[in-house]
Short mmCIF file of C-alpha atoms in Angstrom, two decimals:
data_model
loop_
_atom_site.label_atom_id
_atom_site.label_comp_id
_atom_site.label_asym_id
_atom_site.label_seq_id
_atom_site.Cartn_x
_atom_site.Cartn_y
_atom_site.Cartn_z
CA MET S 251 -33.11 -6.93 -3.12
CA ARG S 252 -32.82 -4.67 -5.50
CA CYS S 253 -32.85 -5.91 -9.35
CA LEU S 254 -28.86 -5.54 -10.87
CA ASN S 255 -28.61 -3.31 -14.66
CA LEU S 256 -27.20 -5.50 -16.97
CA SER S 257 -27.87 -3.43 -19.24
CA ARG S 258 -24.75 -1.64 -18.58
CA PRO S 259 -21.55 -4.12 -19.07
CA LEU S 260 -17.89 -3.10 -17.03
CA ARG S 261 -15.62 -2.87 -20.24
CA GLY S 262 -14.36 -0.69 -22.83
CA ARG S 263 -14.26 2.71 -23.07
CA ARG S 264 -16.96 2.70 -20.04
CA TYR S 265 -15.01 0.89 -17.87
CA VAL S 266 -11.98 3.03 -18.56
CA ALA S 267 -13.58 6.36 -17.93
CA LEU S 268 -15.23 4.59 -14.81
CA LEU S 269 -11.34 4.12 -12.80
CA THR S 270 -9.93 7.26 -14.56
CA ALA S 271 -12.80 8.90 -12.26
CA ALA S 272 -11.77 7.26 -9.70
CA LEU S 273 -8.10 8.06 -9.45
CA THR S 274 -9.49 11.59 -10.01
CA LEU S 275 -11.46 11.38 -7.15
CA LEU S 276 -9.68 9.43 -4.77
CA TRP S 277 -7.01 11.75 -3.45
CA THR S 278 -10.36 14.16 -2.56
CA ALA S 279 -11.99 11.38 -0.60
CA PHE S 280 -9.28 11.32 1.43
CA ALA S 281 -8.52 14.77 1.99
CA HIS S 282 -12.47 15.19 2.57
CA GLY S 283 -13.83 12.20 3.84
CA HIS S 284 -15.22 12.69 7.37
CA GLY S 285 -14.85 9.31 8.62
CA GLU S 286 -10.96 10.11 9.11
CA ASN S 287 -11.28 13.38 9.96
CA SER S 288 -14.06 13.68 12.17
CA GLY S 289 -15.35 15.56 14.95
CA GLU S 290 -13.93 18.73 14.19
CA ASP S 291 -9.53 17.31 14.26
CA LYS S 292 -11.01 16.32 17.95
CA GLY S 293 -10.06 11.80 16.55
CA SER S 294 -11.33 9.35 13.96
CA VAL S 295 -13.15 6.09 13.32
CA HIS S 296 -12.17 3.36 12.54
CA ALA S 297 -13.36 -0.19 11.12
CA VAL S 298 -12.73 -3.18 13.88
CA LEU S 299 -12.97 -7.13 12.97
CA ASP S 300 -14.88 -8.81 15.29
CA PRO S 301 -14.72 -12.33 16.58
CA ILE S 302 -14.93 -14.87 13.67
CA PRO S 303 -17.51 -17.12 14.47
CA PRO S 304 -16.72 -20.81 14.59
CA GLU S 305 -18.48 -21.74 11.53
CA LEU S 306 -15.67 -20.13 9.97
CA SER S 307 -13.49 -20.00 12.52
CA ASP S 308 -10.35 -22.37 9.69
CA LEU S 309 -9.86 -19.30 7.67
CA ARG S 310 -7.84 -16.46 8.48
CA VAL S 311 -8.65 -13.13 7.92
CA GLN S 312 -7.29 -9.77 9.02
CA LEU S 313 -8.64 -6.34 8.93
CA ARG S 314 -6.07 -3.70 8.18
CA ARG S 315 -5.71 -0.14 7.79
CA THR S 316 -3.35 1.36 4.38
CA LEU S 317 -5.06 4.94 2.68
CA ALA S 318 -9.05 2.44 3.51
CA PRO S 319 -9.31 -0.67 5.53
CA GLN S 320 -8.98 -3.60 3.43
CA LEU S 321 -9.69 -6.71 4.51
CA LEU S 322 -7.87 -9.91 4.00
CA VAL S 323 -9.00 -13.82 3.90
CA GLY S 324 -6.57 -16.73 3.43
CA ASN S 325 -9.29 -19.98 2.85
CA PRO S 326 -6.94 -23.32 4.31
CA THR S 327 -10.12 -25.30 3.80
CA ASP S 328 -11.00 -27.75 1.27
CA LYS S 329 -14.89 -26.17 1.47
CA MET S 330 -15.30 -22.68 -1.05
CA LEU S 331 -15.89 -19.57 1.04
CA ILE S 332 -18.58 -17.21 -1.15
CA VAL S 333 -18.76 -13.61 -0.59
CA GLU S 334 -21.71 -11.57 -1.01
CA ASP S 335 -22.07 -7.54 -2.12
CA GLU S 336 -24.54 -5.54 -0.61
CA ASN S 337 -27.30 -7.21 -2.75
CA GLY S 338 -26.77 -10.46 -1.89
CA ARG S 339 -25.37 -11.18 -4.74
CA PRO S 340 -21.85 -13.13 -4.92
CA PHE S 341 -18.44 -11.05 -6.43
CA LEU S 342 -15.78 -13.52 -4.79
CA ARG S 343 -15.26 -17.10 -4.12
CA ILE S 344 -11.95 -17.70 -2.15
CA GLY S 345 -10.57 -22.09 -2.48
CA PRO S 346 -10.55 -24.41 -2.04
CA ASP S 347 -7.20 -23.63 -4.31
CA LYS S 348 -7.42 -20.19 -5.86
CA ALA S 349 -9.24 -17.68 -5.87
CA LYS S 350 -12.06 -15.99 -8.64
CA GLY S 351 -13.40 -12.90 -8.78
CA ASP S 352 -17.01 -11.92 -11.20
CA LEU S 353 -15.65 -9.52 -13.39
CA GLY S 354 -18.92 -8.73 -14.25
CA ALA S 355 -20.27 -7.40 -11.04
CA ALA S 356 -19.36 -4.16 -10.21
CA GLU S 357 -18.23 -5.19 -7.08
CA PHE S 358 -15.50 -6.98 -7.09
CA HIS S 359 -13.82 -3.50 -9.83
CA ARG S 360 -14.90 -1.08 -6.82
CA THR S 361 -13.81 -2.89 -4.03
CA ASN S 362 -10.70 -4.07 -5.74
CA THR S 363 -8.71 -0.68 -5.59
CA ILE S 364 -9.13 2.19 -3.22
CA MET S 365 -11.49 4.80 -4.65
CA ALA S 366 -13.97 7.18 -4.12
CA PRO S 367 -17.40 5.79 -3.70
CA GLY S 368 -19.90 6.00 -6.61
CA ALA S 369 -16.82 6.18 -8.94
CA ILE S 370 -17.93 3.01 -10.55
CA PRO S 371 -22.19 3.32 -9.80
CA ALA S 372 -22.95 -0.61 -7.97
CA GLU S 373 -26.55 -0.50 -10.63
CA ALA S 374 -23.52 -0.84 -13.74
CA SER S 375 -23.05 -5.14 -13.38
CA GLU S 376 -23.18 -7.41 -16.23
CA ASN S 377 -23.85 -11.18 -16.55
CA PRO S 378 -22.43 -13.65 -14.32
CA ARG S 379 -18.36 -13.74 -16.05
CA TRP S 380 -16.45 -15.68 -13.07
CA ALA S 381 -12.37 -15.60 -13.99
CA VAL S 382 -9.25 -16.69 -11.77
CA VAL S 383 -7.71 -13.68 -9.80
CA GLU S 384 -4.99 -15.60 -7.64
CA THR S 385 -3.63 -18.79 -8.13
CA THR S 386 -3.31 -19.27 -4.84
CA PRO S 387 -6.80 -19.54 -2.03
CA ASN S 388 -5.55 -16.31 -0.55
CA TRP S 389 -7.65 -12.63 -1.89
CA GLY S 390 -7.53 -9.29 0.05
CA TRP S 391 -10.16 -6.23 -1.38
CA PHE S 392 -11.82 -2.32 0.15
CA ASP S 393 -14.77 -3.68 0.38
CA LEU S 394 -16.84 -0.40 0.80
CA ARG S 395 -18.75 -1.36 3.87
CA LEU S 396 -15.56 -1.46 5.94
CA ARG S 397 -15.52 2.35 4.88
CA THR S 398 -15.98 4.96 7.88
CA ASP S 399 -15.91 8.25 5.02
CA GLY S 400 -19.39 8.33 6.05
CA VAL S 401 -19.76 7.37 9.41
CA ASP S 402 -20.65 10.14 11.68
CA VAL S 403 -19.71 10.91 15.36
CA PRO S 404 -22.38 12.32 17.90
CA HIS S 405 -21.49 15.40 18.90
CA GLN S 406 -21.79 13.59 22.49
CA VAL S 407 -19.16 11.44 21.49
CA VAL S 408 -16.66 13.92 21.01
CA ASP S 409 -16.99 15.74 23.49
CA GLY S 410 -16.65 12.58 25.53
CA GLY S 411 -13.28 12.59 24.73
CA GLU S 412 -13.13 8.49 24.98
CA PRO S 413 -12.87 5.70 22.25
CA ALA S 414 -16.77 4.67 21.53
CA PRO S 415 -18.40 1.99 19.48
CA ILE S 416 -20.74 3.99 17.19
CA GLY S 417 -21.99 1.46 14.64
CA THR S 418 -21.26 -1.95 12.97
CA TRP S 419 -20.84 -3.80 9.88
CA SER S 420 -21.03 -6.83 8.49
CA ILE S 421 -20.33 -8.86 4.73
CA PRO S 422 -21.94 -12.41 4.11
CA VAL S 423 -20.51 -14.98 3.61
CA GLN S 424 -21.21 -18.85 2.56
CA LEU S 425 -19.02 -21.48 3.23
CA GLY S 426 -18.71 -24.88 2.32
CA ASP S 427 -23.11 -25.12 2.68
CA THR S 428 -22.81 -23.07 6.15
CA GLN S 429 -23.70 -19.32 6.01
CA SER S 430 -22.69 -16.52 8.02
CA THR S 431 -21.07 -13.50 7.92
CA ILE S 432 -17.16 -11.33 8.53
CA SER S 433 -18.73 -8.63 11.04
CA GLY S 434 -17.58 -5.86 12.77
CA HIS S 435 -18.21 -1.78 14.15
CA PHE S 436 -16.37 1.00 13.79
CA GLU S 437 -14.80 3.30 16.66
CA TYR S 438 -14.67 6.32 17.16
CA ARG S 439 -11.37 7.29 18.83
CA PRO S 440 -10.00 10.34 19.73
CA ASN S 441 -6.69 11.84 18.71
CA ALA S 442 -3.76 11.69 21.57
CA ALA S 443 -0.79 13.82 22.12
CA GLY S 444 1.80 11.87 20.77
CA ILE S 445 3.88 10.92 17.46
CA ILE S 446 4.24 7.22 16.10
CA GLN S 447 7.96 6.23 15.50
CA ALA S 448 9.21 3.56 13.23
CA LYS S 449 12.93 2.68 13.95
CA VAL S 450 15.76 -0.25 12.17
CA ALA S 451 16.58 -1.95 14.29
CA ASP S 452 18.80 -5.32 12.95
CA LEU S 453 20.39 -5.47 9.61
CA GLY S 454 20.79 -8.64 9.59
CA ALA S 455 22.93 -9.66 6.46
CA LEU S 456 22.32 -6.61 5.25
CA LYS S 457 24.86 -5.22 7.73
CA GLY S 458 27.97 -2.97 6.12
CA GLN S 459 26.51 -3.21 2.63
CA ALA S 460 23.29 -0.95 3.02
CA LEU S 461 21.90 2.02 4.80
CA VAL S 462 18.93 1.39 5.73
CA ARG S 463 16.88 4.61 7.96
CA ALA S 464 12.98 5.38 8.83
CA MET S 465 10.69 8.08 7.80
CA PRO S 466 8.92 8.23 10.72
CA GLY S 467 6.59 11.71 11.54
CA SER S 468 2.52 9.63 10.89
CA SER S 469 0.33 6.50 11.40
CA ARG S 470 2.72 5.12 7.69
CA PRO S 471 6.08 5.61 8.87
CA GLY S 472 8.35 4.85 5.71
CA LEU S 473 11.60 3.76 5.30
CA PHE S 474 15.40 4.79 3.61
CA LEU S 475 17.43 2.15 2.21
CA SER S 476 21.11 2.52 -0.21
CA TYR S 477 22.69 -0.50 -1.04
CA ASN S 478 25.92 -1.09 -1.82
CA GLY S 479 27.01 -4.89 -1.58
CA ASP S 480 27.57 -6.56 -5.33
CA SER S 481 24.93 -9.36 -5.40
CA PRO S 482 21.10 -8.11 -5.90
CA LEU S 483 18.98 -7.57 -2.66
CA THR S 484 15.03 -8.88 -3.05
CA LEU S 485 12.83 -7.47 -0.45
CA MET S 486 10.56 -9.89 0.16
CA GLY S 487 6.89 -7.82 0.94
CA GLU S 488 3.37 -8.72 3.18
CA GLN S 489 2.86 -11.67 1.60
CA GLY S 490 5.80 -12.96 0.61
CA GLU S 491 6.33 -11.83 -3.01
CA PRO S 492 9.46 -10.08 -4.22
CA PHE S 493 8.25 -6.76 -3.53
CA LEU S 494 11.52 -4.03 -4.73
CA ARG S 495 14.71 -5.40 -6.03
CA PHE S 496 17.90 -3.60 -5.49
CA SER S 497 20.89 -3.76 -8.33
CA GLN S 498 23.38 -2.26 -9.96
CA GLN S 499 21.59 -1.72 -12.40
CA GLY S 500 19.32 1.16 -9.91
CA VAL S 501 15.29 -0.40 -7.69
CA ASP S 502 13.25 -2.24 -9.45
CA VAL S 503 9.59 -2.76 -7.88
CA ASN S 504 7.03 -5.75 -8.68
CA ARG S 505 3.79 -5.08 -9.69
CA HIS S 506 2.44 -7.70 -8.99
CA SER S 507 2.76 -7.14 -5.33
CA GLN S 508 -0.10 -6.33 -2.72
CA THR S 509 2.14 -4.59 -1.07
CA TRP S 510 3.46 -2.74 -3.38
CA ALA S 511 -0.94 -1.30 -3.89
CA SER S 512 -0.35 -0.30 -0.44
CA ALA S 513 2.76 1.49 -1.23
CA ALA S 514 2.65 2.69 -4.26
CA PRO S 515 3.32 6.20 -4.65
CA ALA S 516 1.18 8.79 -7.23
CA GLY S 517 3.45 8.95 -10.31
CA ALA S 518 5.31 6.09 -10.15
CA PRO S 519 4.49 2.05 -11.65
CA SER S 520 1.01 1.39 -11.35
CA PHE S 521 0.01 -2.51 -9.33
CA VAL S 522 -1.12 -5.06 -11.45
CA GLU S 523 -3.44 -7.77 -10.93
CA ASN S 524 -1.68 -10.68 -11.32
CA THR S 525 -4.08 -13.09 -13.63
CA ASP S 526 -1.33 -14.68 -15.21
CA ALA S 527 0.86 -16.71 -12.30
CA ALA S 528 4.24 -14.69 -12.70
CA GLU S 529 5.56 -14.49 -9.72
CA ALA S 530 6.65 -11.31 -10.54
CA SER S 531 6.15 -8.04 -12.89
CA TRP S 532 9.03 -5.33 -11.92
CA ALA S 533 9.46 -1.91 -13.28
CA GLN S 534 11.96 0.90 -12.67
CA VAL S 535 11.12 3.18 -9.86
CA SER S 536 15.40 4.71 -9.15
CA GLY S 537 18.10 4.14 -11.47
CA GLY S 538 20.24 4.99 -8.51
CA LYS S 539 21.16 2.60 -5.54
CA SER S 540 18.60 4.53 -2.39
CA TYR S 541 15.49 4.41 -2.67
CA GLY S 542 12.31 5.82 -0.24
CA TRP S 543 8.72 3.87 0.17
CA ILE S 544 5.59 3.83 2.18
CA GLU S 545 5.98 0.66 4.52
CA PRO S 546 2.95 -0.82 5.54
CA ARG S 547 4.22 -3.26 8.76
CA ALA S 548 5.72 -0.01 10.01
CA GLY S 549 2.90 1.94 10.20
CA TYR S 550 0.45 1.27 13.13
CA SER S 551 -3.19 2.32 12.75
CA ASN S 552 -4.74 0.46 16.17
CA ARG S 553 -5.47 1.95 19.36
CA VAL S 554 -2.52 3.39 21.66
CA GLU S 555 -3.03 1.59 25.14
CA ASN S 556 -1.10 4.17 27.47
CA PRO S 557 -0.72 7.16 25.38
CA SER S 558 0.75 9.50 27.69
CA GLN S 559 3.50 6.83 28.64
CA PRO S 560 5.93 5.82 25.75
CA SER S 561 6.48 2.68 24.64
CA VAL S 562 6.87 0.26 21.64
CA ILE S 563 3.73 -0.45 20.62
CA LYS S 564 4.96 -3.19 17.28
CA ARG S 565 7.68 -4.98 16.37
CA TRP S 566 8.43 -5.63 12.65
CA GLN S 567 10.20 -8.49 10.40
CA ILE S 568 11.19 -7.56 5.93
CA PRO S 569 12.23 -10.26 5.26
CA ILE S 570 15.13 -10.15 2.46
CA GLN S 571 17.26 -12.03 0.46
CA ILE S 572 20.95 -11.35 -1.18
CA GLY S 573 21.81 -13.73 -3.85
CA ASP S 574 20.87 -17.14 -2.94
CA LYS S 575 21.21 -15.94 1.03
CA LYS S 576 17.74 -15.43 3.03
CA SER S 577 17.45 -12.85 6.01
CA LEU S 578 15.89 -9.89 8.56
CA ILE S 579 15.88 -6.30 8.41
CA GLU S 580 14.00 -5.66 11.84
CA GLY S 581 12.73 -3.22 13.31
CA GLU S 582 10.16 -1.48 16.27
CA THR S 583 7.06 1.21 16.16
CA GLU S 584 6.95 4.18 19.54
CA TRP S 585 4.36 5.46 20.77
CA LEU S 586 5.84 9.03 22.26
CA PRO S 587 4.11 11.15 23.79
CA VAL S 588 4.66 14.83 23.22
CA LYS S 589 5.88 15.63 26.57
CA GLN S 590 8.52 13.08 25.81
CA VAL S 591 8.99 14.91 22.13
CA ALA S 592 9.96 17.61 24.08
CA ASP S 593 12.28 16.47 26.39
CA LYS S 594 14.24 14.18 23.39
CA GLY S 595 14.79 18.26 22.33
CA LEU S 596 13.19 16.94 18.64
#
């Protein structure tokens, strides 16, 4: 095991400088990352989650891809789940009733934001400094072991034009006294000829009070909502948290929302970790009654089973609350092959 440098603490000006560097390098990394644009734009590489081992079967584990692969883990058991970095140092403790992060571990900070690898060096750790980062036994992090930037795709795989496994990844964990791993593989997927298009199917209680349209055109489609109702409207996020709020005063976002962490555009109020157990930290994003945003629930990054045929590849819902009344916005995401697009005159 490689020794960690404990003489360079992640605090003060140095930590601020490292985070600034991370943000500066972010878009460069994604614009030029080999894993996201492999084989001369003939395909891409995706991290795939393998079946969870039996000893971890009580956990809720998801792998989600937004701007980078994100691992989401919920631990409903009465045992603590410990997640280790590549050197074997624990940096997350999830459960039994809260999630803790080691603020002295570089890996906690390196995985806590979408950033260019190396912006915060792995050796920039200090002595352990555990703190509660979530008051429920759930956590999501951008583990660098899932990043596809440095995954090389053999030329014969690209030339073959078929999906193919091209490597593996694994994250050591310990649930109670049991050592195990959360693991998966990298898969090359050739580009299919078509587009992903989201559409709104049912507005629920919003009918007659709002205009809601999907903004299609990529694997990360967006939604546009213009609200004319009198009572405040709140859209809930993927984890049931308040996400967006529409009112007569404008549109606000909850900066504690994990969904906002995936959707926040450049220049908007940034995501803020909820360290004080507050339900929401609202910040205005529009002074009017309309707002458009990237909606992770409408996106799709998995394989299209039959890319030559149009199909509905995903159905999604967004819980809403109008005053005291709860309802749903429902939609679906379609795959439209290039020929189908041409036939529709798009």
